[in-house]
Coordinates of C-alpha atoms in Angstrom, one line a residue:
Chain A
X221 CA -5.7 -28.2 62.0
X222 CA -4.6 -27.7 58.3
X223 CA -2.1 -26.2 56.8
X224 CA -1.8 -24.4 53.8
X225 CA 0.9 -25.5 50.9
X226 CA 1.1 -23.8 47.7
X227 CA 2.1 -26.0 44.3
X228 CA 3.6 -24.3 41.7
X229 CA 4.0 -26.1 38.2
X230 CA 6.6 -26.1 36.7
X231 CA 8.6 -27.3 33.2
X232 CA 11.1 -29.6 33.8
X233 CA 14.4 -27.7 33.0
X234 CA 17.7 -27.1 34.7
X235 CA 17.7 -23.7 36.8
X236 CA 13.9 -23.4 37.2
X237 CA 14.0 -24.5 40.7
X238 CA 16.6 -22.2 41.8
X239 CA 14.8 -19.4 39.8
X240 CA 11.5 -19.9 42.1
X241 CA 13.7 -20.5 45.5
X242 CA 15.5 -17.4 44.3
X243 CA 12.3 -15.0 43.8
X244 CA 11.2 -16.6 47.0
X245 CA 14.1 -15.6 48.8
X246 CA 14.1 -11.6 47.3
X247 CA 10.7 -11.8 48.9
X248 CA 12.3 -13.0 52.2
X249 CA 10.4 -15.9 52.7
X250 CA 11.5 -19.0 54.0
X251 CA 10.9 -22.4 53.4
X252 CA 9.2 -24.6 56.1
X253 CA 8.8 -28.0 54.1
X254 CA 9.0 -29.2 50.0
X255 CA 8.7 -31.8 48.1
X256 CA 8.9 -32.3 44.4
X257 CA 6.7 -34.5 42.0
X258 CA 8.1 -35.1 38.9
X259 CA 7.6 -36.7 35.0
X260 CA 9.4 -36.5 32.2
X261 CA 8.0 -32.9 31.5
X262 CA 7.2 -31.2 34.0
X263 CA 6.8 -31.1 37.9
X264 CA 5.3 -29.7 40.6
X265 CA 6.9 -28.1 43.7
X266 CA 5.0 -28.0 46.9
X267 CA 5.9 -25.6 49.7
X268 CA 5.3 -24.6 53.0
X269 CA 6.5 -21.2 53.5
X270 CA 6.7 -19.0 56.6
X271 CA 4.6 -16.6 55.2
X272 CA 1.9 -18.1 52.5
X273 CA 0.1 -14.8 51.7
X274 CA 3.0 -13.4 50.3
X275 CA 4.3 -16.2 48.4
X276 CA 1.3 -16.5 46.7
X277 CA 1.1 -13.8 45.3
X278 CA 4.9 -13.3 44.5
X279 CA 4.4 -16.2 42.3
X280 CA 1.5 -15.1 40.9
X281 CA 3.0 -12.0 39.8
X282 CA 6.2 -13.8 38.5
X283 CA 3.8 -15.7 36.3
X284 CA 3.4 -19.0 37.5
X285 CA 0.6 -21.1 37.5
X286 CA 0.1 -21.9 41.3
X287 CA -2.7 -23.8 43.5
X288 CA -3.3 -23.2 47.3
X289 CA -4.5 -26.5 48.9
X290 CA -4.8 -27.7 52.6
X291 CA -2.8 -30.3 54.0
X292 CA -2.3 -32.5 57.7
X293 CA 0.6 -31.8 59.7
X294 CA 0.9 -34.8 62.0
X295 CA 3.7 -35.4 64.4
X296 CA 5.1 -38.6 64.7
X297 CA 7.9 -40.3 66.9
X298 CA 11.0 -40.0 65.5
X299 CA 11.5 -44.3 65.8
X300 CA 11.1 -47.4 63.8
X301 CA 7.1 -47.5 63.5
X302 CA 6.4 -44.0 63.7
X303 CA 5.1 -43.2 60.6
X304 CA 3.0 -47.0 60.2
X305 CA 0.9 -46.0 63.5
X306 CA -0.4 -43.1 61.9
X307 CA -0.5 -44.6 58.4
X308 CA -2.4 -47.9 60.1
X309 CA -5.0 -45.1 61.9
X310 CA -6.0 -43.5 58.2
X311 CA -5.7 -47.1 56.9
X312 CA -7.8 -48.2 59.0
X313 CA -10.6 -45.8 58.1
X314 CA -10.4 -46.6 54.8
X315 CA -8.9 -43.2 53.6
X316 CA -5.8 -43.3 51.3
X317 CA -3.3 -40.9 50.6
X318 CA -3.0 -38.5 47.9
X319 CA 0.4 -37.7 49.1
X320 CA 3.0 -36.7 51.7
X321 CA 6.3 -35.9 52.9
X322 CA 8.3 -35.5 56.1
X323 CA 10.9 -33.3 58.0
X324 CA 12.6 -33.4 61.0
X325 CA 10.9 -31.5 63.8
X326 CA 12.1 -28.9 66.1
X327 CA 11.9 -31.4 69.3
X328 CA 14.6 -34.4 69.6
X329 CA 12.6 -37.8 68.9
X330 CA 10.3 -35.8 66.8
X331 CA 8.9 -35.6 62.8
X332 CA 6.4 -33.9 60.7
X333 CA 4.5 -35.9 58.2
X334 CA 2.6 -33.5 56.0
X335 CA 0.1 -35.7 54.7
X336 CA -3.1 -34.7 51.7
X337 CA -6.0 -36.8 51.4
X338 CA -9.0 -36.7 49.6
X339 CA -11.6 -36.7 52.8
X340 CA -9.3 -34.4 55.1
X341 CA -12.2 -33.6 57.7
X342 CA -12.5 -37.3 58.0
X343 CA -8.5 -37.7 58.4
X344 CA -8.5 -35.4 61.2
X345 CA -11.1 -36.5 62.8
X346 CA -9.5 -40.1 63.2
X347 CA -5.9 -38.5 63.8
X348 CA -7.1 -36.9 66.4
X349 CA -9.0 -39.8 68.2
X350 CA -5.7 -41.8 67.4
X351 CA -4.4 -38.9 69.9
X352 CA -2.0 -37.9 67.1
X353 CA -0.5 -34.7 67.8
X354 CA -1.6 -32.3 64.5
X355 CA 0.2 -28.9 64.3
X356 CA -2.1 -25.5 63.5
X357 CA -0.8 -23.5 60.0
X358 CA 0.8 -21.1 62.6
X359 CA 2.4 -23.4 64.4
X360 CA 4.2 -24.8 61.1
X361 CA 4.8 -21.3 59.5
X362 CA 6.5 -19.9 62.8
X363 CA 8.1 -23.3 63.6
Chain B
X1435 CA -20.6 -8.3 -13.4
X1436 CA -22.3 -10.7 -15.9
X1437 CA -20.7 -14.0 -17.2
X1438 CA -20.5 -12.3 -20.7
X1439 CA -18.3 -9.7 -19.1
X1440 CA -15.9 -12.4 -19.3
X1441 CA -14.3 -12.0 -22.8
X1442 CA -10.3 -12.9 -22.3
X1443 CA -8.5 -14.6 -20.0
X1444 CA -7.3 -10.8 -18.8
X1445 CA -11.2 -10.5 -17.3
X1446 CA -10.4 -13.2 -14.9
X1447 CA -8.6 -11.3 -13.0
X1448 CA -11.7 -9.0 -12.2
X1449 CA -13.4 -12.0 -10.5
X1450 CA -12.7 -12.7 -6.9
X1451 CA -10.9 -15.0 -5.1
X1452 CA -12.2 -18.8 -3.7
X1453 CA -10.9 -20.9 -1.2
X1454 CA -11.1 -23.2 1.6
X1455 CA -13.5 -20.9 3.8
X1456 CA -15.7 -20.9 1.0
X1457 CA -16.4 -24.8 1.1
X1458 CA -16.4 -24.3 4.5
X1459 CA -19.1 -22.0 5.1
X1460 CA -20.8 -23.9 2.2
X1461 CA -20.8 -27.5 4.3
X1462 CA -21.7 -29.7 3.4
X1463 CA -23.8 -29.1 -0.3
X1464 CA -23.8 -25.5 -0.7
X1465 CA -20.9 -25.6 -3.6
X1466 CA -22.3 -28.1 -5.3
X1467 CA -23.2 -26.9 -9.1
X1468 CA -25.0 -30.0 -10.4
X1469 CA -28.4 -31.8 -8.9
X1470 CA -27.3 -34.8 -6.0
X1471 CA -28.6 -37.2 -8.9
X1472 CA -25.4 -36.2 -11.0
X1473 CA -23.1 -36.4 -8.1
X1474 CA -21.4 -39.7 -8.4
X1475 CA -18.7 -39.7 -5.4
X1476 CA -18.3 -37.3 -2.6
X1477 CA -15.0 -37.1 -0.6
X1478 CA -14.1 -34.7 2.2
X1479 CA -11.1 -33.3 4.1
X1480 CA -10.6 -32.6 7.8
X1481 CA -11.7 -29.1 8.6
X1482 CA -10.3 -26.2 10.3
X1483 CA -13.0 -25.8 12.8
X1484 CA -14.5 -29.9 13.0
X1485 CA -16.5 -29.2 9.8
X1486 CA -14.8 -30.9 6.7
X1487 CA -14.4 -29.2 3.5
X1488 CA -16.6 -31.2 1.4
X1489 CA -16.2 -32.2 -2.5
X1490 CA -17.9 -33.6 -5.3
X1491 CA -17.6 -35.4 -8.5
X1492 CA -19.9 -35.9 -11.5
X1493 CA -19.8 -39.3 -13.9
X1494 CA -17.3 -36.9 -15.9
X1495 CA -15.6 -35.6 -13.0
X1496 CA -14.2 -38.9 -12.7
X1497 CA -13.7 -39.1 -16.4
X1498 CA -11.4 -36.1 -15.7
X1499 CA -9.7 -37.0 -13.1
X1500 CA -9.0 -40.6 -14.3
X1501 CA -7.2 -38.6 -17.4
X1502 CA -4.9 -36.3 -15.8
X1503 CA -3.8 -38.9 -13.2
X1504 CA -3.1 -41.1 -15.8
X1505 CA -1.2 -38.5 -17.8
X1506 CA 0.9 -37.8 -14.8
X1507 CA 1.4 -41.7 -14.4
X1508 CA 2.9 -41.9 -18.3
X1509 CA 4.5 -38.5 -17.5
X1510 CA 6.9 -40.4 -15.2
X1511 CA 7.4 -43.4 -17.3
X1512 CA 4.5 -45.0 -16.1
X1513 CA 3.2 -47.8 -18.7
X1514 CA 0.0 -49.8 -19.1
X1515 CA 2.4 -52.8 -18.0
X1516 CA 3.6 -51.5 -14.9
X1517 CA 2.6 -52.7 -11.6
X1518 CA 1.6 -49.7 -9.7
X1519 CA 1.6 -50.5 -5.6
X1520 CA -1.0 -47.6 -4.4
X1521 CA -0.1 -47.4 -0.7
X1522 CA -2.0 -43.7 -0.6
X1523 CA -4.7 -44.2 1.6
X1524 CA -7.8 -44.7 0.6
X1525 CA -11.3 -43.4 2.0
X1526 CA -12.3 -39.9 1.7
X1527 CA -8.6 -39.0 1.5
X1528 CA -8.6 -38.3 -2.5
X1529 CA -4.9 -39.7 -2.6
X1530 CA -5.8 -43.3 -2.8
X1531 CA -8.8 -43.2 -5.5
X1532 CA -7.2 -40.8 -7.4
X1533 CA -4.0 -42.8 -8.2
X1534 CA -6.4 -45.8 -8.5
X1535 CA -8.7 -44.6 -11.4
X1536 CA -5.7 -43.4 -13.0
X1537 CA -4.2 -46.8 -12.8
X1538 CA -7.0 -48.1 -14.5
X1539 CA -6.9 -45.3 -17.3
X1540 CA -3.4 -46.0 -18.3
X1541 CA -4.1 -49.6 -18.3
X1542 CA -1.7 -50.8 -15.9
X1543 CA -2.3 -53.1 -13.1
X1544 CA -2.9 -51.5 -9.5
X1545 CA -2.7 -52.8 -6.0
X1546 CA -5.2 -51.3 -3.9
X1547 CA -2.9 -52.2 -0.5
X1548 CA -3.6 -48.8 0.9
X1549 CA -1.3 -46.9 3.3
X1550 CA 0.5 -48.1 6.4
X1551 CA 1.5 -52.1 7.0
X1552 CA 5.2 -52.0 6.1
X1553 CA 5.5 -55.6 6.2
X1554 CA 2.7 -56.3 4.1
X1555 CA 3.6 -53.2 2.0
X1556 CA 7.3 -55.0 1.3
X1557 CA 5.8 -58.9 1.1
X1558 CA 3.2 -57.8 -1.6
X1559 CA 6.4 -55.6 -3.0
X1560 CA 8.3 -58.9 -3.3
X1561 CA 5.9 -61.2 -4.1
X1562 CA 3.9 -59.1 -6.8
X1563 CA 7.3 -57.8 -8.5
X1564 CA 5.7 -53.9 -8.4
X1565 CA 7.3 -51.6 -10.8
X1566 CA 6.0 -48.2 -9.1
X1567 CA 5.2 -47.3 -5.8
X1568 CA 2.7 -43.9 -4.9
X1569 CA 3.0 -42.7 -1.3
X1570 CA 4.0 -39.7 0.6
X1571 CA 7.5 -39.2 0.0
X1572 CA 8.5 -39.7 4.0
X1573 CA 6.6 -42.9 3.7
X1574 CA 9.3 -44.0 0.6
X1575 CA 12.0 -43.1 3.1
X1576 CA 10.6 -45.1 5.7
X1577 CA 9.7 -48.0 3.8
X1578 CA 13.0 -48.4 2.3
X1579 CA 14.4 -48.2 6.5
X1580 CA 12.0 -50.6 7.3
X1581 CA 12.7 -52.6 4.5
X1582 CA 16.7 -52.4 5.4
X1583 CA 16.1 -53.4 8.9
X1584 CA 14.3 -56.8 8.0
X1585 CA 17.5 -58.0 5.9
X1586 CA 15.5 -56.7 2.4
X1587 CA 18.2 -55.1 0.1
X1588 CA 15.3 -52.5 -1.4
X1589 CA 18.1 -51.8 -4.3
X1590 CA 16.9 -55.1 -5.3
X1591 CA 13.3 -54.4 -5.2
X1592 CA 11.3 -54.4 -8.7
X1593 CA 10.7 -51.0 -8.2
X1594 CA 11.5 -48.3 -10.9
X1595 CA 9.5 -45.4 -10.2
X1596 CA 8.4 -43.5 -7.5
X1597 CA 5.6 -41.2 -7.2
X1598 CA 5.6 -38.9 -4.5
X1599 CA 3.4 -36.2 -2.7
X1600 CA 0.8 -35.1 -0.6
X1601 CA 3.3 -33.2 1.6
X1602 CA 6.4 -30.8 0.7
X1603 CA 9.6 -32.4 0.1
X1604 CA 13.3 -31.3 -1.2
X1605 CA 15.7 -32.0 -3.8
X1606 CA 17.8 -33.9 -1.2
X1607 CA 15.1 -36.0 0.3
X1608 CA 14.5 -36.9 -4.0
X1609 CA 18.1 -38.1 -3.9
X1610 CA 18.1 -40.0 -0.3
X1611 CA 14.5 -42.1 -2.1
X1612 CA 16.4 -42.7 -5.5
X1613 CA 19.4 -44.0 -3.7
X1614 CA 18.1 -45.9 -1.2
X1615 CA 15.3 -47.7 -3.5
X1616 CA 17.6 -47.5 -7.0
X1617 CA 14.6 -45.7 -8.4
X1618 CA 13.4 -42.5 -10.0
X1619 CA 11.4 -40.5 -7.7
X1620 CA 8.9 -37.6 -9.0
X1621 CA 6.5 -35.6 -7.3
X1622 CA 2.5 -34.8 -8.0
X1623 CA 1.0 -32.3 -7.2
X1624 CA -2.8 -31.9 -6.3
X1625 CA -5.7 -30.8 -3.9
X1626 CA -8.7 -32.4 -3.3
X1627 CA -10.8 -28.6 -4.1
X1628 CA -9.4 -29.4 -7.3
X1629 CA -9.7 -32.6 -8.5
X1630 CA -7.3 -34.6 -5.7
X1631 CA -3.9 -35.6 -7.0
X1632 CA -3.2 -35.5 -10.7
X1633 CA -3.3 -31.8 -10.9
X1634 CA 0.6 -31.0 -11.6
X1635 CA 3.5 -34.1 -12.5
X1636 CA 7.1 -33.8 -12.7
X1637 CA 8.3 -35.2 -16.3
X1638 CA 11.2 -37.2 -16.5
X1639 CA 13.2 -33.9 -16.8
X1640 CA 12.9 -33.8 -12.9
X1641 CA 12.9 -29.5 -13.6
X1642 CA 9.1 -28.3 -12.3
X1643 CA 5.6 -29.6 -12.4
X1644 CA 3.2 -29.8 -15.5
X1645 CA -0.1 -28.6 -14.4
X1646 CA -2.5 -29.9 -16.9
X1647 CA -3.8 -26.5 -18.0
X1648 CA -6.8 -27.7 -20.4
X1649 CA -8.4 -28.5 -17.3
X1650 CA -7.1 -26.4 -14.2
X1651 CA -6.3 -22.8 -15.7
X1652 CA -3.1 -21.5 -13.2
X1653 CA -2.2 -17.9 -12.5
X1654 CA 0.3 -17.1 -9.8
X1655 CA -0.6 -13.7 -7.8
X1656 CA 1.5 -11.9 -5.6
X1657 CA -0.6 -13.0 -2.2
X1658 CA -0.6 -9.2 -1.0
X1659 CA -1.4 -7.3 -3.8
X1660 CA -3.7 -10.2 -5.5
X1661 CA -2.1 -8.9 -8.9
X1662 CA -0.1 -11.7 -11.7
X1663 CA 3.6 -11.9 -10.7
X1664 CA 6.2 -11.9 -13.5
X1665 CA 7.0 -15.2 -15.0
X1666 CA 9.8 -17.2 -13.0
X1667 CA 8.7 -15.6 -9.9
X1668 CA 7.2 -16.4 -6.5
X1669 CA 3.5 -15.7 -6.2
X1670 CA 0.0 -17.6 -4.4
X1671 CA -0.8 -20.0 -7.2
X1672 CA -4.8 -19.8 -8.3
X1673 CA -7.1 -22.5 -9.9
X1674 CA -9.7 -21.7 -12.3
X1675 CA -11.4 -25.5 -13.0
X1676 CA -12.4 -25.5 -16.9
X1677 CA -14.0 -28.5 -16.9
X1678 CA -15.1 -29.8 -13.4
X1679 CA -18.9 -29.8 -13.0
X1680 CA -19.6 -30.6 -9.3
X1681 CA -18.2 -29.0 -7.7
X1682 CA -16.0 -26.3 -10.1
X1683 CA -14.3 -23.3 -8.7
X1684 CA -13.4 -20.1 -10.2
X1685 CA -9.9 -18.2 -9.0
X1686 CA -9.4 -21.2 -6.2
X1687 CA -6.3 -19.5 -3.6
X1688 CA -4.4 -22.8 -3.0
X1689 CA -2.1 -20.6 -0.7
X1690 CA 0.7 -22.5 -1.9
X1691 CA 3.8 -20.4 -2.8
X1692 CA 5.3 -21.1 -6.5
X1693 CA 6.6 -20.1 -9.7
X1694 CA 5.1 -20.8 -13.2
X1695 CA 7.5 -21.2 -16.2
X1696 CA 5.9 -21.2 -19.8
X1697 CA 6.9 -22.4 -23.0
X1698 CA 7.7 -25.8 -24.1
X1699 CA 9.5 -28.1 -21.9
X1700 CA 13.5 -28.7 -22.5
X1701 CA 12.8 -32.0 -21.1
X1702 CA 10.2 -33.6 -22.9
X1703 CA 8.9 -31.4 -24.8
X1704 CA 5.0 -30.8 -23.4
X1705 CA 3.9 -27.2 -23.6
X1706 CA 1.5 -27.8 -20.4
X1707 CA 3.0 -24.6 -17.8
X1708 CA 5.4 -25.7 -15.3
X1709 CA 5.3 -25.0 -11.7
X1710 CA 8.2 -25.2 -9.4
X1711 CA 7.8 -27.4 -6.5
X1712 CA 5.8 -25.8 -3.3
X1713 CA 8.1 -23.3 -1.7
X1714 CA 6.0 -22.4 1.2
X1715 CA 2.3 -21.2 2.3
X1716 CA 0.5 -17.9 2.5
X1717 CA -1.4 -19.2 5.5
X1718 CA -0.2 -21.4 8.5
X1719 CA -1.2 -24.8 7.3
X1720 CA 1.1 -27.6 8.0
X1721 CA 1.5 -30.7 6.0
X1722 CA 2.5 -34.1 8.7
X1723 CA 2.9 -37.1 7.3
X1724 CA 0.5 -36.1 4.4
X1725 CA -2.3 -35.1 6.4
X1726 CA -3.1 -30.9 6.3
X1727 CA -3.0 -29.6 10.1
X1728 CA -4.1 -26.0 10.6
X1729 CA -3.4 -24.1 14.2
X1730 CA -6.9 -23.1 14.6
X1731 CA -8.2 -26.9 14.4
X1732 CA -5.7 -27.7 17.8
X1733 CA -7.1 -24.2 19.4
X1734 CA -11.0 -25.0 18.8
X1735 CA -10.1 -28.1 20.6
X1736 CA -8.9 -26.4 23.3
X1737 CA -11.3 -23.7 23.2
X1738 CA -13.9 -26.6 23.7
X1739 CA -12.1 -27.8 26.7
X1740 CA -13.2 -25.9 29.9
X1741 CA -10.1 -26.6 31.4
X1742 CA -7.8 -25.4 29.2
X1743 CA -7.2 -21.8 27.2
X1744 CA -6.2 -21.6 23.6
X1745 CA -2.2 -20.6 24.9
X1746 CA -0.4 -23.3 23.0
X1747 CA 2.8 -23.4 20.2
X1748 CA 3.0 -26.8 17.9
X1749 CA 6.5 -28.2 17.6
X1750 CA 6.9 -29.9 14.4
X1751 CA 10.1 -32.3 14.1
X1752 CA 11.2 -34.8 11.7
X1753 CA 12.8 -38.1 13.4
X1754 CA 14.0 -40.5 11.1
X1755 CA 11.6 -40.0 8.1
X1756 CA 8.8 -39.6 10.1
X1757 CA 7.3 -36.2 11.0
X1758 CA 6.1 -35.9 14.6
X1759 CA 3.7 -32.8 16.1
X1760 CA 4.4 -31.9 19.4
X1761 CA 1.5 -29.6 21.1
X1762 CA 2.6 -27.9 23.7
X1763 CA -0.5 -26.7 26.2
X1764 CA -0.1 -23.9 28.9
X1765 CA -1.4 -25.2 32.4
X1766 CA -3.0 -22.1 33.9
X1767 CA -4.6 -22.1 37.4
X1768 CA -7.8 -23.0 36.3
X1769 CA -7.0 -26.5 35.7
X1770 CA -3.4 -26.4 37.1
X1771 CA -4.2 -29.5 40.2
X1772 CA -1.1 -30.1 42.6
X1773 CA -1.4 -34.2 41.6
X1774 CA 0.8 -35.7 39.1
X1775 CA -2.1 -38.1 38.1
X1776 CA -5.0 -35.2 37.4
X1777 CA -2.3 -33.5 35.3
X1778 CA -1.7 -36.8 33.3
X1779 CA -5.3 -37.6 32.5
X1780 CA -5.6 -33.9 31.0
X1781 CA -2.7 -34.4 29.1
X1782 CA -4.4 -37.7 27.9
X1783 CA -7.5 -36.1 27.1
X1784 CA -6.4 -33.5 25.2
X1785 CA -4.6 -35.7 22.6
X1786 CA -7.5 -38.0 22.5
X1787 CA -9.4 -34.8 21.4
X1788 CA -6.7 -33.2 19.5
X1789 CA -5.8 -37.1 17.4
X1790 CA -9.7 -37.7 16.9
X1791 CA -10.1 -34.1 15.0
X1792 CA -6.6 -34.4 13.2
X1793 CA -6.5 -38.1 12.9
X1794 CA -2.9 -37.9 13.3
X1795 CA -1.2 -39.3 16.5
X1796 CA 0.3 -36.2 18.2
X1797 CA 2.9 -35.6 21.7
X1798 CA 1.1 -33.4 24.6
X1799 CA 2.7 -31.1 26.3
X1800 CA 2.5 -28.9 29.8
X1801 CA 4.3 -26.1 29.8
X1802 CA 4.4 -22.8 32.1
X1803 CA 2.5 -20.1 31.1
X1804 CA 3.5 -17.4 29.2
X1805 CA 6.9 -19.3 28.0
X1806 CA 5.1 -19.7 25.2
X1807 CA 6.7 -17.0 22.4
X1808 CA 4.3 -14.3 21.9
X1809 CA 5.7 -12.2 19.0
X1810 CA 4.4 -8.7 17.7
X1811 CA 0.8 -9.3 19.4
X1812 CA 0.4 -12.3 17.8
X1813 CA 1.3 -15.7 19.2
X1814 CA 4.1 -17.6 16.9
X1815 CA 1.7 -20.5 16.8
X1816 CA 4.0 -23.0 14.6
X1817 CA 8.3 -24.0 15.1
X1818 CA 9.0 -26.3 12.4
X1819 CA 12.4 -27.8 12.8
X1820 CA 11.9 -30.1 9.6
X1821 CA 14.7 -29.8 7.4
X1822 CA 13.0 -30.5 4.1

């Protein structure tokens, strides 16, 4: 039930993000989901990518400092109140968010919230109680 | 080699050279030449590794210092009726005592106030009707903007002499101090291995420093070769103390870059050698805002940090009169974490490291790895954009 996203950090200049989504794309991999945290110096791109092995260690060897991590994918409604049930069901539990994002999903009437939390075994546990659909990494990376 | 080996002042070239490492791997008491009993002050700098370089001063020692400092005072046009406001710092910085006791030698009056408080520093200006003012150089700059800013004219001020130094400055940054202030601005020259400030004065001739050779002998090597450079030229300038007793030092490598000029002086007549002002270092120590910063005391904080690697350039800038150090840090994957918050605390916790071992405020920096310039095998650890 988790995901794998790779961060990559990176210095807050103009170009550096096409430079990654360009080595990424000589590579030929695609991008499932990102999101970008930013400061004033630097930030740090997170990505989903069809195939993770690969873009791990194309960064790597293009010298950038990178982190694997796990994450949730959880499908919501695509409706006013979607994204509060599931928010309400980790609420609830007392876990808080690190971070997430979202995309459209492949179904009409559907999103993906990619979602990190400290306690993820916890998180899934009550997602999936909630009856909250989760996606598998394959299902993500193949999507 | 035996002391009576030493016949000229030709033989002293035979002996070797002293420096900073030596005090260093001395810490703290090793250099000292006299029993503790004798030793009537101690001061220290900050280190290049965490351990300060540590120095000492006899009853005479002071004696000494007290002299040349107040030499370099009258050198300037200092009087026994000036006013002199000290805003050196004092502590185990040498700066403020030194200009203190040679305050007291010439006879004029001192104000203790110390450095930083602009307010104050202009109040106590107006109110005591101070004649001279000692402080970094940038400091003079910046006291005469904040000055400006608060509605004070500091043309009008009461001072008529500055004394500048602790850190390199130009001939341009002179004329921006005397125009701003309406004052005469000299620099002094010293180190606290030596005696502290006090070692070298301009006269009022403005043309070179007097070192005040009775009691700190000069030569100026050529830093590869370690042999005398031609007069009028470039070369490492070396210490010999004649008459310091605590903690003396023989052929002391100040790794500042000069030239020494002899004869007498065009300008006021004094047959002391002159030296021109610093032109540069044979090592990579930095001078910010007065305080001496070397590479290596920023990379054994990081190398103490399990989190971080010693991959890491200093940026040194100058904004407004003020000089500001930028340390830029390369995140590697060791402590590289995908939140914006663990990456801020680092960043916090390596300048609280970096500003307690400096005691200078610095900026912190992430960068990417290996955008840091590595040049020839070696790391170009320093960019200083400081026009000065």
């Amino acid at each position: 039930m988790q995901v794998r996203q790779i961060s990559v950090f990176m210095e807050n200049r103009a170009g550096r993000l096409m430079e990654i989504t360009g080595i990424l794309a000589q590579a030929g991999i695609n991008l499932r989901a990102l999101s970008l945290a930013d400061t004033s110096d630097f930030g740090i791109l997170r990505i989903i990518v069809d195939k993770p092995d690969k873009a791990v260690d194309i960064l790597r060897r293009s010298g950038f400092t990178i982190r694997e991590n796990v994450v949730i994918a959880a499908v919501i409604e695509d409706r006013p109140g979607g994204l509060y049930e599931i928010l309400k069901v980790l609420a609830d539990a007392g876990i808080s968010i690190e971070y997430m994002y979202g995309f459209l999903g492949k179904h009409e009437h559907e999103a993906v919230m990619i979602i990190r939390v400290e306690e993820m075994e916890c998180a899934i546990e009550v997602l999936l109680e909630a009856n909250v659909t989760l996606l598998k990494g394959e299902q993500i990376y193949t999507m | 080699m035996k002391p009576q080996d030493i016949q000229s002042l030709d033989d002293l070239q035979h002996l070797p050279l002293t420096d900073k490492e030596t005090l260093r791997t001395n810490y703290p008491f090793g250099m000292f030449a006299v029993p503790m009993k004798q030793v009537k002050e101690i001061h220290a700098s900050s280190g290049t590794t965490g351990k300060p370089t540590v120095v000492a001063y006899t009853e005479h020692d002071i004696r000494v210092w007290s002299e040349v400092m107040a030499r370099s005072i009258y050198a300037v046009g200092g009087r026994d009726d000036d006013i002199i406001q000290n805003a050196y710092g004092y502590g185990l910085f040498t700066g403020g005592l030194g200009v203190h006791y040679g305050s007291l030698d010439l006879g004029a009056t001192v104000v203790p106030i110390s450095s930083g408080g602009s307010k104050r520093q202009l109040q106590l200006m107006q109110d005591f009707q101070t004649t001279i003012l000692t402080c970094t150089p940038s400091y003079a700059v910046y006291l005469a903007e904040i000055a400006e800013s608060e509605g004070i004219d500091p043309r009008k001020s009461s001072l008529r002499i500055g004394i500048h130094g602790a850190e390199p400055w130009s001939e341009e940054m002179r004329r921006q101090i005397e125009e701003k202030w309406d004052i005469k601005a000299y620099d002094i020259y010293g180190l606290s291995e030596i005696i502290g400030p006090g070692v070298a004065v301009e006269c009022v001739g403005q043309d070179g420093l007097h070192i005040w050779a009775d009691h700190f002998l000069p030569e100026v090597l050529d830093p590869k070769t370690g042999k005398p450079v031609p007069e009028g030229q470039d070369g490492m300038l070396v210490i010999t103390t004649l008459t310091k007793e605590a903690t003396p030092f023989l052929r002391y490598a100040t790794k500042d870059i000069v030239s020494m000029t002899t004869g007498k002086c065009p300008h006021c007549g004094r047959t002391m050698p002159r030296i021109s002002r610093i032109k540069g270092r044979t090592d990579d120590m930095l001078i910010i805002r007065g305080i001496n910063v070397f590479p290596s005391q920023i990379e054994s904080v990081l190398l103490s940090m399990e989190e971080t690697e010693p991959h890491y350039q200093l940026v040194v800038t100058r904004e407004g009169a003020l000089d500001s150090l930028e340390v830029q840090v390369e995140v590697n994957e060791k402590f590289f974490s995908d939140e914006i918050r663990a990456l801020e605390a680092l960043t916090k916790r390596i300048k609280e490291e970096i500003e307690s071992v400096l005691s200078i405020s610095v900026n912190v920096k992430l960068v990417e790895p290996k955008t840091l310039a590595r040049s020839e095998g070696k790391a170009k650890r320093v960019i200083d954009l400081r026009n000065i």
